[in-house]
């Protein structure tokens, strides 16, 4: 890492994406922070035009600054979609200065918008990790989580309702076995019971029992268990 004079209002430090430039002193809105510098590349020269790295800063159609040199502290500044600085480009002077566009407090990371071309080429494929984009992602994740929880709660409510219904049904069954029969057979059984009302209680028991066993074959397991 290149040495930085303690007089400078920034230092290189760990950021979300690796290294970044952080304010060490308050930086006023509009103040020059650091120059983005490096050898000038002339696109008319084949050798220059062949150079390719992430730190090329295009001034105009012809001139590009190769900011990949170690001494270029500005290359540590990360991109942000909602930055606190900007690149002030002076093509005629072939000069780029990073300037604060907000008051920057000590400890804050300094960043500027790298522009659409860079964003599309380098950031979009891996996902921009700037604060604004992270916030957006976090919000989306929170929303997705809330939706999952909502659906889960809904499913649980449904399951509870079903269980309550079954419990109520079961309670009814235990008090009145003949009510277990559904629809047609219930009616039939009722008729039969009415018809055999005068018979002995033993007979009644048998008819009720057989009714249950018929029913339990057709219904699901918990009920057949209940009747057994
Ligand atoms: Zn972003």
PDB file of C-alpha atoms and ligand atoms in Angstrom:
ATOM      1  CA  UNK A   1       0.000   0.000   0.000  1.00  0.00           C
ATOM      2  CA  UNK A   2       1.366   3.425  -0.841  1.00  0.00           C
ATOM      3  CA  UNK A   3       2.206   5.672   2.096  1.00  0.00           C
ATOM      4  CA  UNK A   4      -0.163   8.570   2.682  1.00  0.00           C
ATOM      5  CA  UNK A   5       0.870  11.739   4.484  1.00  0.00           C
ATOM      6  CA  UNK A   6      -0.983  12.232   7.761  1.00  0.00           C
ATOM      7  CA  UNK A   7      -1.860  15.708   6.544  1.00  0.00           C
ATOM      8  CA  UNK A   8      -4.202  14.169   3.981  1.00  0.00           C
ATOM      9  CA  UNK A   9      -7.837  13.809   5.032  1.00  0.00           C
ATOM     10  CA  UNK A  10      -8.018  10.134   4.059  1.00  0.00           C
ATOM     11  CA  UNK A  11      -6.508   6.710   4.549  1.00  0.00           C
ATOM     12  CA  UNK A  12      -6.715   3.363   2.798  1.00  0.00           C
ATOM     13  CA  UNK A  13      -8.750   0.843   4.735  1.00  0.00           C
ATOM     14  CA  UNK A  14     -10.826  -2.301   4.533  1.00  0.00           C
ATOM     15  CA  UNK A  15     -14.116  -1.911   2.752  1.00  0.00           C
ATOM     16  CA  UNK A  16     -16.913  -4.277   1.821  1.00  0.00           C
ATOM     17  CA  UNK A  17     -15.271  -5.093  -1.503  1.00  0.00           C
ATOM     18  CA  UNK A  18     -11.636  -5.159  -0.419  1.00  0.00           C
ATOM     19  CA  UNK A  19      -9.839  -1.889   0.043  1.00  0.00           C
ATOM     20  CA  UNK A  20     -11.293   1.582  -0.011  1.00  0.00           C
ATOM     21  CA  UNK A  21     -10.495   5.182   0.786  1.00  0.00           C
ATOM     22  CA  UNK A  22     -11.856   6.550   4.049  1.00  0.00           C
ATOM     23  CA  UNK A  23     -12.029  10.084   5.371  1.00  0.00           C
ATOM     24  CA  UNK A  24      -9.878  10.763   8.422  1.00  0.00           C
ATOM     25  CA  UNK A  25     -10.893  14.409   8.714  1.00  0.00           C
ATOM     26  CA  UNK A  26     -14.064  16.274   7.788  1.00  0.00           C
ATOM     27  CA  UNK A  27     -14.104  17.034   4.060  1.00  0.00           C
ATOM     28  CA  UNK A  28     -16.261  19.939   2.966  1.00  0.00           C
ATOM     29  CA  UNK A  29     -18.674  19.666   0.097  1.00  0.00           C
ATOM     30  CA  UNK A  30     -16.958  20.862  -3.067  1.00  0.00           C
ATOM     31  CA  UNK A  31     -13.445  20.311  -1.750  1.00  0.00           C
ATOM     32  CA  UNK A  32     -10.863  18.571  -3.878  1.00  0.00           C
ATOM     33  CA  UNK A  33      -9.968  15.235  -2.294  1.00  0.00           C
ATOM     34  CA  UNK A  34      -7.363  13.640  -4.511  1.00  0.00           C
ATOM     35  CA  UNK A  35      -6.243  13.665  -8.106  1.00  0.00           C
ATOM     36  CA  UNK A  36      -6.792  10.605 -10.265  1.00  0.00           C
ATOM     37  CA  UNK A  37      -3.534  10.316 -12.092  1.00  0.00           C
ATOM     38  CA  UNK A  38      -1.299   8.029 -14.105  1.00  0.00           C
ATOM     39  CA  UNK A  39       0.331   7.833 -17.519  1.00  0.00           C
ATOM     40  CA  UNK A  40      -1.682   9.297 -20.367  1.00  0.00           C
ATOM     41  CA  UNK A  41      -2.577   6.759 -22.988  1.00  0.00           C
ATOM     42  CA  UNK A  42      -3.078   7.876 -26.572  1.00  0.00           C
ATOM     43  CA  UNK A  43      -5.654   5.776 -28.363  1.00  0.00           C
ATOM     44  CA  UNK A  44      -3.922   6.608 -31.635  1.00  0.00           C
ATOM     45  CA  UNK A  45      -0.923   4.599 -30.486  1.00  0.00           C
ATOM     46  CA  UNK A  46      -1.402   0.881 -30.920  1.00  0.00           C
ATOM     47  CA  UNK A  47       0.677   0.064 -27.849  1.00  0.00           C
ATOM     48  CA  UNK A  48      -1.367   2.441 -25.666  1.00  0.00           C
ATOM     49  CA  UNK A  49      -4.650   1.300 -27.108  1.00  0.00           C
ATOM     50  CA  UNK A  50      -3.858  -2.327 -26.280  1.00  0.00           C
ATOM     51  CA  UNK A  51      -3.583  -1.619 -22.548  1.00  0.00           C
ATOM     52  CA  UNK A  52      -6.520  -3.008 -20.635  1.00  0.00           C
ATOM     53  CA  UNK A  53      -7.195  -2.784 -16.907  1.00  0.00           C
ATOM     54  CA  UNK A  54      -9.878  -1.745 -14.474  1.00  0.00           C
ATOM     55  CA  UNK A  55      -8.296   1.631 -13.755  1.00  0.00           C
ATOM     56  CA  UNK A  56      -8.486   3.239 -17.171  1.00  0.00           C
ATOM     57  CA  UNK A  57     -10.130   6.637 -16.978  1.00  0.00           C
ATOM     58  CA  UNK A  58     -11.243   7.869 -20.355  1.00  0.00           C
ATOM     59  CA  UNK A  59     -10.879  11.635 -20.737  1.00  0.00           C
ATOM     60  CA  UNK A  60     -12.184  11.831 -24.281  1.00  0.00           C
ATOM     61  CA  UNK A  61     -12.043   9.895 -27.538  1.00  0.00           C
ATOM     62  CA  UNK A  62      -8.299  10.114 -27.639  1.00  0.00           C
ATOM     63  CA  UNK A  63      -6.831  10.354 -24.154  1.00  0.00           C
ATOM     64  CA  UNK A  64      -7.132   7.930 -21.289  1.00  0.00           C
ATOM     65  CA  UNK A  65      -5.468   7.994 -17.871  1.00  0.00           C
ATOM     66  CA  UNK A  66      -3.976   4.677 -16.838  1.00  0.00           C
ATOM     67  CA  UNK A  67      -4.703   4.845 -13.121  1.00  0.00           C
ATOM     68  CA  UNK A  68      -3.343   1.381 -12.333  1.00  0.00           C
ATOM     69  CA  UNK A  69      -0.067   2.832 -11.012  1.00  0.00           C
ATOM     70  CA  UNK A  70       0.589   2.218  -7.345  1.00  0.00           C
ATOM     71  CA  UNK A  71       0.950   5.901  -6.489  1.00  0.00           C
ATOM     72  CA  UNK A  72      -2.531   6.708  -7.723  1.00  0.00           C
ATOM     73  CA  UNK A  73      -4.330   6.768  -4.365  1.00  0.00           C
ATOM     74  CA  UNK A  74      -7.595   7.640  -6.119  1.00  0.00           C
ATOM     75  CA  UNK A  75      -7.747   4.125  -7.538  1.00  0.00           C
ATOM     76  CA  UNK A  76      -8.642   2.880  -4.048  1.00  0.00           C
ATOM     77  CA  UNK A  77     -11.865   4.850  -4.169  1.00  0.00           C
ATOM     78  CA  UNK A  78     -14.778   2.485  -4.727  1.00  0.00           C
ATOM     79  CA  UNK A  79     -17.824   3.033  -6.839  1.00  0.00           C
ATOM     80  CA  UNK A  80     -21.152   3.968  -5.282  1.00  0.00           C
ATOM     81  CA  UNK A  81     -24.503   4.528  -6.928  1.00  0.00           C
ATOM     82  CA  UNK A  82     -25.221   7.294  -4.369  1.00  0.00           C
ATOM     83  CA  UNK A  83     -21.736   8.661  -3.831  1.00  0.00           C
ATOM     84  CA  UNK A  84     -20.380  11.449  -1.658  1.00  0.00           C
ATOM     85  CA  UNK A  85     -17.808  12.520  -4.269  1.00  0.00           C
ATOM     86  CA  UNK A  86     -17.533  12.899  -8.006  1.00  0.00           C
ATOM     87  CA  UNK A  87     -14.861  12.773 -10.673  1.00  0.00           C
ATOM     88  CA  UNK A  88     -14.264  16.268 -11.945  1.00  0.00           C
ATOM     89  CA  UNK A  89     -12.935  15.671 -15.462  1.00  0.00           C
ATOM     90  CA  UNK A  90     -11.003  18.349 -17.318  1.00  0.00           C
ATOM     91  CA  UNK A  91     -10.232  16.803 -20.719  1.00  0.00           C
ATOM     92  CA  UNK A  92      -8.388  19.866 -21.967  1.00  0.00           C
ATOM     93  CA  UNK A  93      -6.068  19.838 -19.003  1.00  0.00           C
ATOM     94  CA  UNK A  94      -6.044  16.020 -19.174  1.00  0.00           C
ATOM     95  CA  UNK A  95      -6.763  16.057 -15.504  1.00  0.00           C
ATOM     96  CA  UNK A  96      -9.215  14.339 -13.213  1.00  0.00           C
ATOM     97  CA  UNK A  97      -9.868  15.401  -9.648  1.00  0.00           C
ATOM     98  CA  UNK A  98     -12.067  13.582  -7.149  1.00  0.00           C
ATOM     99  CA  UNK A  99     -14.184  16.177  -5.417  1.00  0.00           C
ATOM    100  CA  UNK A 100     -16.619  15.957  -2.487  1.00  0.00           C
ATOM    101  CA  UNK A 101     -20.243  16.555  -3.402  1.00  0.00           C
ATOM    102  CA  UNK A 102     -21.385  16.233   0.209  1.00  0.00           C
ATOM    103  CA  UNK A 103     -19.830  17.034   3.542  1.00  0.00           C
ATOM    104  CA  UNK A 104     -17.908  13.893   4.400  1.00  0.00           C
ATOM    105  CA  UNK A 105     -17.340  12.935   8.033  1.00  0.00           C
ATOM    106  CA  UNK A 106     -14.233  11.181   9.384  1.00  0.00           C
ATOM    107  CA  UNK A 107     -14.626   7.417   9.071  1.00  0.00           C
ATOM    108  CA  UNK A 108     -16.917   7.634   6.071  1.00  0.00           C
ATOM    109  CA  UNK A 109     -15.840   5.822   2.947  1.00  0.00           C
ATOM    110  CA  UNK A 110     -15.228   8.113  -0.016  1.00  0.00           C
ATOM    111  CA  UNK A 111     -16.790   7.039  -3.285  1.00  0.00           C
ATOM    112  CA  UNK A 112     -17.919   8.296  -6.631  1.00  0.00           C
ATOM    113  CA  UNK A 113     -20.016   7.017  -9.483  1.00  0.00           C
ATOM    114  CA  UNK A 114     -17.805   5.211 -11.995  1.00  0.00           C
ATOM    115  CA  UNK A 115     -20.328   5.749 -14.749  1.00  0.00           C
ATOM    116  CA  UNK A 116     -22.609   3.543 -16.792  1.00  0.00           C
ATOM    117  CA  UNK A 117     -19.949   1.887 -18.948  1.00  0.00           C
ATOM    118  CA  UNK A 118     -17.910   0.682 -15.996  1.00  0.00           C
ATOM    119  CA  UNK A 119     -21.026  -0.337 -14.117  1.00  0.00           C
ATOM    120  CA  UNK A 120     -22.253  -2.455 -17.021  1.00  0.00           C
ATOM    121  CA  UNK A 121     -18.864  -4.025 -17.706  1.00  0.00           C
ATOM    122  CA  UNK A 122     -17.649  -4.767 -14.175  1.00  0.00           C
ATOM    123  CA  UNK A 123     -20.302  -4.235 -11.525  1.00  0.00           C
ATOM    124  CA  UNK A 124     -23.569  -5.446 -12.972  1.00  0.00           C
ATOM    125  CA  UNK A 125     -22.264  -8.988 -13.642  1.00  0.00           C
ATOM    126  CA  UNK A 126     -21.195  -9.463 -10.009  1.00  0.00           C
ATOM    127  CA  UNK A 127     -23.787  -7.189  -8.406  1.00  0.00           C
ATOM    128  CA  UNK A 128     -22.946  -3.719  -7.131  1.00  0.00           C
ATOM    129  CA  UNK A 129     -21.993  -3.818  -3.437  1.00  0.00           C
ATOM    130  CA  UNK A 130     -22.360  -0.113  -2.686  1.00  0.00           C
ATOM    131  CA  UNK A 131     -24.417   0.979   0.335  1.00  0.00           C
ATOM    132  CA  UNK A 132     -27.422   1.962  -1.757  1.00  0.00           C
ATOM    133  CA  UNK A 133     -27.502  -1.375  -3.583  1.00  0.00           C
ATOM    134  CA  UNK A 134     -26.863  -3.363  -0.400  1.00  0.00           C
ATOM    135  CA  UNK A 135     -29.729  -1.506   1.253  1.00  0.00           C
ATOM    136  CA  UNK A 136     -31.976  -2.342  -1.675  1.00  0.00           C
ATOM    137  CA  UNK A 137     -30.945  -5.993  -1.491  1.00  0.00           C
ATOM    138  CA  UNK A 138     -31.461  -6.064   2.262  1.00  0.00           C
ATOM    139  CA  UNK A 139     -34.926  -4.602   1.847  1.00  0.00           C
ATOM    140  CA  UNK A 140     -35.772  -7.183  -0.805  1.00  0.00           C
ATOM    141  CA  UNK A 141     -34.481  -9.979   1.423  1.00  0.00           C
ATOM    142  CA  UNK A 142     -36.539  -8.653   4.347  1.00  0.00           C
ATOM    143  CA  UNK A 143     -39.620  -8.489   2.151  1.00  0.00           C
ATOM    144  CA  UNK A 144     -39.056 -12.034   0.899  1.00  0.00           C
ATOM    145  CA  UNK A 145     -38.606 -13.223   4.479  1.00  0.00           C
ATOM    146  CA  UNK A 146     -41.779 -11.449   5.607  1.00  0.00           C
ATOM    147  CA  UNK A 147     -43.653 -13.087   2.738  1.00  0.00           C
ATOM    148  CA  UNK A 148     -42.286 -16.514   3.678  1.00  0.00           C
ATOM    149  CA  UNK A 149     -43.328 -15.966   7.298  1.00  0.00           C
ATOM    150  CA  UNK A 150     -46.745 -14.770   6.197  1.00  0.00           C
ATOM    151  CA  UNK A 151     -47.281 -17.902   4.097  1.00  0.00           C
ATOM    152  CA  UNK A 152     -46.003 -20.097   6.905  1.00  0.00           C
ATOM    153  CA  UNK A 153     -48.373 -18.466   9.414  1.00  0.00           C
ATOM    154  CA  UNK A 154     -51.208 -18.924   6.953  1.00  0.00           C
ATOM    155  CA  UNK A 155     -50.396 -22.615   6.518  1.00  0.00           C
ATOM    156  CA  UNK A 156     -50.190 -23.025  10.289  1.00  0.00           C
ATOM    157  CA  UNK A 157     -53.536 -21.330  10.785  1.00  0.00           C
ATOM    158  CA  UNK A 158     -55.017 -23.635   8.167  1.00  0.00           C
ATOM    159  CA  UNK A 159     -53.503 -26.714   9.816  1.00  0.00           C
ATOM    160  CA  UNK A 160     -54.767 -25.589  13.218  1.00  0.00           C
ATOM    161  CA  UNK A 161     -58.260 -25.061  11.853  1.00  0.00           C
ATOM    162  CA  UNK A 162     -58.203 -28.501  10.284  1.00  0.00           C
ATOM    163  CA  UNK A 163     -56.967 -30.071  13.510  1.00  0.00           C
ATOM    164  CA  UNK A 164     -59.682 -28.277  15.472  1.00  0.00           C
ATOM    165  CA  UNK A 165     -62.298 -29.448  13.019  1.00  0.00           C
ATOM    166  CA  UNK A 166     -61.042 -33.000  13.299  1.00  0.00           C
ATOM    167  CA  UNK A 167     -60.931 -32.779  17.074  1.00  0.00           C
ATOM    168  CA  UNK A 168     -64.496 -31.489  17.134  1.00  0.00           C
ATOM    169  CA  UNK A 169     -65.558 -34.277  14.805  1.00  0.00           C
ATOM    170  CA  UNK A 170     -63.805 -36.812  16.959  1.00  0.00           C
ATOM    171  CA  UNK A 171     -65.468 -35.434  20.078  1.00  0.00           C
ATOM    172  CA  UNK A 172     -68.846 -35.785  18.398  1.00  0.00           C
ATOM    173  CA  UNK A 173     -68.000 -39.320  17.339  1.00  0.00           C
ATOM    174  CA  UNK A 174     -67.068 -40.367  20.840  1.00  0.00           C
ATOM    175  CA  UNK A 175     -70.297 -39.048  22.269  1.00  0.00           C
ATOM    176  CA  UNK A 176     -72.522 -40.351  19.469  1.00  0.00           C
ATOM    177  CA  UNK A 177     -70.904 -43.152  17.438  1.00  0.00           C
ATOM    178  CA  UNK A 178     -73.726 -43.254  14.858  1.00  0.00           C
ATOM    179  CA  UNK A 179     -72.915 -39.653  13.810  1.00  0.00           C
ATOM    180  CA  UNK A 180     -69.729 -40.901  12.343  1.00  0.00           C
ATOM    181  CA  UNK A 181     -71.589 -42.023   9.315  1.00  0.00           C
ATOM    182  CA  UNK A 182     -71.806 -39.514   6.605  1.00  0.00           C
ATOM    183  CA  UNK A 183     -74.518 -38.518   4.187  1.00  0.00           C
ATOM    184  CA  UNK A 184     -76.634 -41.359   2.947  1.00  0.00           C
ATOM    185  CA  UNK A 185     -75.438 -44.034   5.349  1.00  0.00           C
ATOM    186  CA  UNK A 186     -75.981 -41.758   8.327  1.00  0.00           C
ATOM    187  CA  UNK A 187     -79.549 -41.305   7.283  1.00  0.00           C
ATOM    188  CA  UNK A 188     -79.854 -45.010   6.697  1.00  0.00           C
ATOM    189  CA  UNK A 189     -78.354 -45.809  10.039  1.00  0.00           C
ATOM    190  CA  UNK A 190     -80.618 -43.338  11.742  1.00  0.00           C
ATOM    191  CA  UNK A 191     -83.597 -44.980  10.122  1.00  0.00           C
ATOM    192  CA  UNK A 192     -82.370 -48.354  11.052  1.00  0.00           C
ATOM    193  CA  UNK A 193     -81.773 -47.306  14.616  1.00  0.00           C
ATOM    194  CA  UNK A 194     -85.184 -45.796  14.747  1.00  0.00           C
ATOM    195  CA  UNK A 195     -86.627 -48.921  13.242  1.00  0.00           C
ATOM    196  CA  UNK A 196     -84.861 -51.132  15.729  1.00  0.00           C
ATOM    197  CA  UNK A 197     -85.554 -48.831  18.589  1.00  0.00           C
ATOM    198  CA  UNK A 198     -87.486 -51.477  20.416  1.00  0.00           C
ATOM    199  CA  UNK A 199     -84.758 -54.121  20.171  1.00  0.00           C
ATOM    200  CA  UNK A 200     -82.382 -55.059  22.911  1.00  0.00           C
ATOM    201  CA  UNK A 201     -79.402 -52.918  23.732  1.00  0.00           C
ATOM    202  CA  UNK A 202     -77.041 -55.726  22.604  1.00  0.00           C
ATOM    203  CA  UNK A 203     -78.474 -55.583  19.096  1.00  0.00           C
ATOM    204  CA  UNK A 204     -78.166 -51.836  19.074  1.00  0.00           C
ATOM    205  CA  UNK A 205     -74.519 -52.152  19.950  1.00  0.00           C
ATOM    206  CA  UNK A 206     -73.887 -54.513  17.075  1.00  0.00           C
ATOM    207  CA  UNK A 207     -75.562 -52.325  14.529  1.00  0.00           C
ATOM    208  CA  UNK A 208     -73.677 -49.287  15.726  1.00  0.00           C
ATOM    209  CA  UNK A 209     -70.420 -51.168  15.673  1.00  0.00           C
ATOM    210  CA  UNK A 210     -70.899 -52.477  12.166  1.00  0.00           C
ATOM    211  CA  UNK A 211     -71.755 -48.986  11.079  1.00  0.00           C
ATOM    212  CA  UNK A 212     -68.464 -47.743  12.432  1.00  0.00           C
ATOM    213  CA  UNK A 213     -66.435 -50.449  10.791  1.00  0.00           C
ATOM    214  CA  UNK A 214     -68.010 -49.732   7.408  1.00  0.00           C
ATOM    215  CA  UNK A 215     -67.230 -46.103   7.842  1.00  0.00           C
ATOM    216  CA  UNK A 216     -63.658 -46.580   9.010  1.00  0.00           C
ATOM    217  CA  UNK A 217     -62.705 -48.447   5.865  1.00  0.00           C
ATOM    218  CA  UNK A 218     -63.662 -45.478   3.765  1.00  0.00           C
ATOM    219  CA  UNK A 219     -62.154 -42.764   5.931  1.00  0.00           C
ATOM    220  CA  UNK A 220     -58.630 -41.798   6.784  1.00  0.00           C
ATOM    221  CA  UNK A 221     -56.391 -43.401   9.353  1.00  0.00           C
ATOM    222  CA  UNK A 222     -56.919 -41.159  12.435  1.00  0.00           C
ATOM    223  CA  UNK A 223     -60.616 -41.895  12.412  1.00  0.00           C
ATOM    224  CA  UNK A 224     -60.280 -45.632  12.012  1.00  0.00           C
ATOM    225  CA  UNK A 225     -57.839 -45.544  14.889  1.00  0.00           C
ATOM    226  CA  UNK A 226     -60.355 -43.583  16.915  1.00  0.00           C
ATOM    227  CA  UNK A 227     -63.083 -46.100  16.275  1.00  0.00           C
ATOM    228  CA  UNK A 228     -60.885 -49.108  16.985  1.00  0.00           C
TER     229      UNK A 228
HETATM  230 ZN1  LIG B   1     -24.656   0.416  -6.300  1.00  0.00          ZN
END
